[in-house]
PDB file of C-alpha atoms in Angstrom:
ATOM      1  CA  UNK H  19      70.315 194.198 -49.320  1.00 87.00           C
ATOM      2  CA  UNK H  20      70.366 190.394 -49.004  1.00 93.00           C
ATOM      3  CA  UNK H  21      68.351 189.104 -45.564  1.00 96.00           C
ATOM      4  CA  UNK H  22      68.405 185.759 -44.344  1.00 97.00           C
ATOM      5  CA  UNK H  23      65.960 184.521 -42.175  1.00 97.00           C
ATOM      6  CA  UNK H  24      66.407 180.935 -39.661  1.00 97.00           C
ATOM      7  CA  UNK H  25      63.310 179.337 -38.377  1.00 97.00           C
ATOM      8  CA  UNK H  26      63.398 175.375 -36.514  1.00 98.00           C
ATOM      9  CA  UNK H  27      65.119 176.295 -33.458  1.00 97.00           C
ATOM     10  CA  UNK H  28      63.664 174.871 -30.461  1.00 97.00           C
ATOM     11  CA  UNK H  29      64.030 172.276 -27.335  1.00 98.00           C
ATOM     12  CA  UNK H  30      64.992 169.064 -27.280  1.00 98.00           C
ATOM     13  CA  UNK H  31      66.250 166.012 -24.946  1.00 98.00           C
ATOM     14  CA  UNK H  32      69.566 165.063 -25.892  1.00 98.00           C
ATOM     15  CA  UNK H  33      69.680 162.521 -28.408  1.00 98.00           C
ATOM     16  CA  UNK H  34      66.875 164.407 -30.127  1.00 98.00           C
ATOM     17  CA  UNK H  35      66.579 165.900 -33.818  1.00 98.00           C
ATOM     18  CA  UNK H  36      65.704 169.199 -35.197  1.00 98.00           C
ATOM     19  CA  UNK H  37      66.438 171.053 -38.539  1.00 98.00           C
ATOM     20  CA  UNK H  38      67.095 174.847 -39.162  1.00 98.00           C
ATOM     21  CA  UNK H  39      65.829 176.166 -42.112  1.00 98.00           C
ATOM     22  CA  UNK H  40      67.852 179.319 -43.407  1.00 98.00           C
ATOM     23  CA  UNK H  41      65.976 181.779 -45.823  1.00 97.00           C
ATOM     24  CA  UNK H  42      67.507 184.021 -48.233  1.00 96.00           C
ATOM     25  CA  UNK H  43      65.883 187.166 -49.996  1.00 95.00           C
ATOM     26  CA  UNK H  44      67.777 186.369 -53.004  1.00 91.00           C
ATOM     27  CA  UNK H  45      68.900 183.289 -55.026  1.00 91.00           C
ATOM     28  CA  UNK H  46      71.185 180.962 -53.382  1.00 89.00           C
ATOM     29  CA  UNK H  47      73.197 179.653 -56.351  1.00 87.00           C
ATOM     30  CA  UNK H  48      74.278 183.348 -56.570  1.00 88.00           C
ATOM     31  CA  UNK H  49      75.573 183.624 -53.094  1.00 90.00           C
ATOM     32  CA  UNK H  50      78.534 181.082 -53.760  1.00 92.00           C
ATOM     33  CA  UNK H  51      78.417 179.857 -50.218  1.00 96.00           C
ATOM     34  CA  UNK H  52      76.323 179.787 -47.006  1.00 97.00           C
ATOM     35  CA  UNK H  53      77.826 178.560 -43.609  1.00 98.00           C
ATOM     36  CA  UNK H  54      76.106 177.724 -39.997  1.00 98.00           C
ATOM     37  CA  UNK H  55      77.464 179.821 -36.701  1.00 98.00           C
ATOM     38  CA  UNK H  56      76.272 179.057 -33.209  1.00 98.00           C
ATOM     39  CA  UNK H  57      76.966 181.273 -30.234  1.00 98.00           C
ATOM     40  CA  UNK H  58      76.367 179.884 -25.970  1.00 96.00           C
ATOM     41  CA  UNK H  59      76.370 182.545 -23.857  1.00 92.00           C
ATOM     42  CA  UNK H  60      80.195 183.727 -22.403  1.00 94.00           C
ATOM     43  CA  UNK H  61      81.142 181.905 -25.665  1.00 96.00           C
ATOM     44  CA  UNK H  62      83.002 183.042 -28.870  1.00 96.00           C
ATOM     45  CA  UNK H  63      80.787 182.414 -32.429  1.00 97.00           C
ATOM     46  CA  UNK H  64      81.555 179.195 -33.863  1.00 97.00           C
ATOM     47  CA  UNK H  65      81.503 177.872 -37.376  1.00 98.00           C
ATOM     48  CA  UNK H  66      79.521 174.955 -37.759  1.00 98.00           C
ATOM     49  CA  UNK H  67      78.965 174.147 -41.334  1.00 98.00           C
ATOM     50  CA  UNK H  68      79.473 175.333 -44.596  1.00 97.00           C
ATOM     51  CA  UNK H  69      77.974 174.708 -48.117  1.00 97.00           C
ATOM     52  CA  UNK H  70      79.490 176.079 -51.541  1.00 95.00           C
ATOM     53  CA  UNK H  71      76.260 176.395 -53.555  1.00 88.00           C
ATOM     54  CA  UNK H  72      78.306 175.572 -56.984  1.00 85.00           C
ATOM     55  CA  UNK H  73      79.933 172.252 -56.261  1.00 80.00           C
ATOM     56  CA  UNK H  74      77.770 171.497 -52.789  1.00 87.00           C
ATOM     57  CA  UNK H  75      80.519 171.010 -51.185  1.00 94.00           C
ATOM     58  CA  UNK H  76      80.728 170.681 -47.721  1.00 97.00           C
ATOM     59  CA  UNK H  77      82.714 170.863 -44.616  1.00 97.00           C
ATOM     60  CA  UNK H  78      81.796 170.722 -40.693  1.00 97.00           C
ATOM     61  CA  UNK H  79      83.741 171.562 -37.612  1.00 97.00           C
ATOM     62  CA  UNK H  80      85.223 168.149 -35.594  1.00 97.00           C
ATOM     63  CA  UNK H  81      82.527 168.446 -32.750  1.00 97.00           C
ATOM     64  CA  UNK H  82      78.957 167.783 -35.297  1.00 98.00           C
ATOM     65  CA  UNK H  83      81.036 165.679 -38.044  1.00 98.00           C
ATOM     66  CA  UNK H  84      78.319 162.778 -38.360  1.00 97.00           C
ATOM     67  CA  UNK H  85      75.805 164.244 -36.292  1.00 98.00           C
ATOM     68  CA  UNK H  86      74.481 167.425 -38.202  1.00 98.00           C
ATOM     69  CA  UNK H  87      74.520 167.770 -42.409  1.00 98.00           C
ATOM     70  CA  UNK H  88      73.859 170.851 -44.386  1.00 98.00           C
ATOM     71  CA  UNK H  89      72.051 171.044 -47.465  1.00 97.00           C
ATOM     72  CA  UNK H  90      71.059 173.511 -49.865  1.00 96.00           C
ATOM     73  CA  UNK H  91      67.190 174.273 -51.821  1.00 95.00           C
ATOM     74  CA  UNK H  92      68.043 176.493 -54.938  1.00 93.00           C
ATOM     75  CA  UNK H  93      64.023 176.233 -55.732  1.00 95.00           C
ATOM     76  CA  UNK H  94      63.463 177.304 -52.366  1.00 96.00           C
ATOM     77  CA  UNK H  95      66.125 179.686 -51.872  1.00 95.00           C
ATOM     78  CA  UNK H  96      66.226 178.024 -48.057  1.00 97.00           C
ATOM     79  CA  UNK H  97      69.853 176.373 -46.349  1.00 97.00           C
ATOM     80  CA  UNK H  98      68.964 173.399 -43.956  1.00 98.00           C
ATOM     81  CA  UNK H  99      71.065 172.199 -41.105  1.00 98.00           C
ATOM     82  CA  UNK H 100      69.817 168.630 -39.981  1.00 98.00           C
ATOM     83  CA  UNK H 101      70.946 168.160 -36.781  1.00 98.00           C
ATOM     84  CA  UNK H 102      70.740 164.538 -34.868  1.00 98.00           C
ATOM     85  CA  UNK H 103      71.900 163.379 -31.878  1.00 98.00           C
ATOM     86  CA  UNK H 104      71.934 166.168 -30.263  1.00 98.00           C
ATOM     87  CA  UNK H 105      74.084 166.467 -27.086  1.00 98.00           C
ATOM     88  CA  UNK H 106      73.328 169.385 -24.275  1.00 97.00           C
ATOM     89  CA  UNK H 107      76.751 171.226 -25.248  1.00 97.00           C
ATOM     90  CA  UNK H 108      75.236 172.064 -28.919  1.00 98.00           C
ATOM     91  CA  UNK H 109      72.875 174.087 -27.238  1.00 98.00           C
ATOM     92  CA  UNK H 110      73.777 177.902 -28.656  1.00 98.00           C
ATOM     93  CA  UNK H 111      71.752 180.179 -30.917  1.00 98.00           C
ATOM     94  CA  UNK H 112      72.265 179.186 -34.377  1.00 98.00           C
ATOM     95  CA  UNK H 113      72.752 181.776 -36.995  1.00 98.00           C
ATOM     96  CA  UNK H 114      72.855 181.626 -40.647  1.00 98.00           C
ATOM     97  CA  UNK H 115      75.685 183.843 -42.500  1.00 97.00           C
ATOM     98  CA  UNK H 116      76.650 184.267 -46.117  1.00 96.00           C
ATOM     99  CA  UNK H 117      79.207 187.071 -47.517  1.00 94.00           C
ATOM    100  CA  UNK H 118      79.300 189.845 -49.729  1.00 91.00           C
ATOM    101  CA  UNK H 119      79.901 190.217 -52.126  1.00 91.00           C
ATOM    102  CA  UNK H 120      79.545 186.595 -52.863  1.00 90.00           C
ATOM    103  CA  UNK H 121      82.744 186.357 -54.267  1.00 89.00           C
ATOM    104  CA  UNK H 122      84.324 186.940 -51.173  1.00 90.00           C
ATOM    105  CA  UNK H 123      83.326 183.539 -50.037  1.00 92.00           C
ATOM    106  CA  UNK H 124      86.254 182.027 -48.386  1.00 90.00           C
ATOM    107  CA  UNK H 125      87.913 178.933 -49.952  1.00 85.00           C
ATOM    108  CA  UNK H 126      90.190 178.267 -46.436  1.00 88.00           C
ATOM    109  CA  UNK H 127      89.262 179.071 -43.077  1.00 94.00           C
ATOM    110  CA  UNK H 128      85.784 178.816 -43.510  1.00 96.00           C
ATOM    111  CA  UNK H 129      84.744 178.849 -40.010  1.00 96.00           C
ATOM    112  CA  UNK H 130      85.791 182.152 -39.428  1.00 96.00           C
ATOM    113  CA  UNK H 131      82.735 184.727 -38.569  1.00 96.00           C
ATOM    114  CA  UNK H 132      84.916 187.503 -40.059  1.00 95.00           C
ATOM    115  CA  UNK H 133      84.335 186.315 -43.044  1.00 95.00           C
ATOM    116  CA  UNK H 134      81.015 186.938 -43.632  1.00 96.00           C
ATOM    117  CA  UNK H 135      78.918 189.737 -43.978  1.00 95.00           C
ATOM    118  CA  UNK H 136      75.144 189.106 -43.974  1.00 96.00           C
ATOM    119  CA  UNK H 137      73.752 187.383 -40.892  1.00 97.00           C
ATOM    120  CA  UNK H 138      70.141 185.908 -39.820  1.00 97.00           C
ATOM    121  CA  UNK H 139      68.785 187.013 -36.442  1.00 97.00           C
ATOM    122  CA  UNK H 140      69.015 183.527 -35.116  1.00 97.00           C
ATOM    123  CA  UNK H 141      67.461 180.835 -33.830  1.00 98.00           C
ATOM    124  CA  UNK H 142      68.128 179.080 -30.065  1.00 98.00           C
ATOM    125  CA  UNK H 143      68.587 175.382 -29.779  1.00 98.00           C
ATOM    126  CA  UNK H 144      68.136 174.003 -26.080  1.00 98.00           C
ATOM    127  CA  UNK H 145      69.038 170.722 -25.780  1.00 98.00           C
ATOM    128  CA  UNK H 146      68.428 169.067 -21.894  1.00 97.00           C
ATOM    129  CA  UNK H 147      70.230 165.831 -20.579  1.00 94.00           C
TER     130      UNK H 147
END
């Protein structure tokens, strides 16, 4: 059973950094890809990012394009999601998600949560004005 595990969450003034660290039990390159969800309360899970761990390709929804980047650690097993400039309407719990089996990874529609199988537990970002 593959876990993953976020950490970095936190609070932060808007304009502000952080970066979520995603952990995986099991080797990354094997999980073909690994995409970023965020929740706010009364709210419907989002897709945020996703990274295919072959070609590191990438893709972000409209609202973080050139504010938040994803990257991938195969040495570390660990998925990163920088986030700068952060504005108080990307506050949400953040969670990690990957499917299964891996080669169910979606190659359209990436940002939807059905698609995915194996979640993290989360991590909140706060981010005041």
């Amino acid at each position: 059973q593959v876990q993953l595990v976020e950490s970095g969450g936190g609070s932060v003034q808007a304009g502000g950094s952080l970066r979520l660290s995603c952990a995986a039990s099991t080797y990354t390159y094997s999980l073909n890809c690994m995409a970023w969800f965020r929740q706010a309360p009364g709210k419907e899970r989002e897709g945020v990012a996703v990274i295919y761990t072959g070609g590191r390709s990438t893709y972000y929804t409209d609202s973080v394009k050139g504010r938040f980047s994803i990257s991938l650690d195969n040495a570390k097993n660990t998925v990163y999601l920088q986030m700068n400039s952060l504005k108080p309407e990307d506050t949400a719990s953040y969670y990690c998600a990957a499917p299964m089996p891996p080669s169910l990874c979606p190659s359209i529609r990436w940002y939807r949560a059905e698609a995915y199988d194996v979640w993290g537990q989360g991590t909140q970002v706060t981010v005041s004005s």
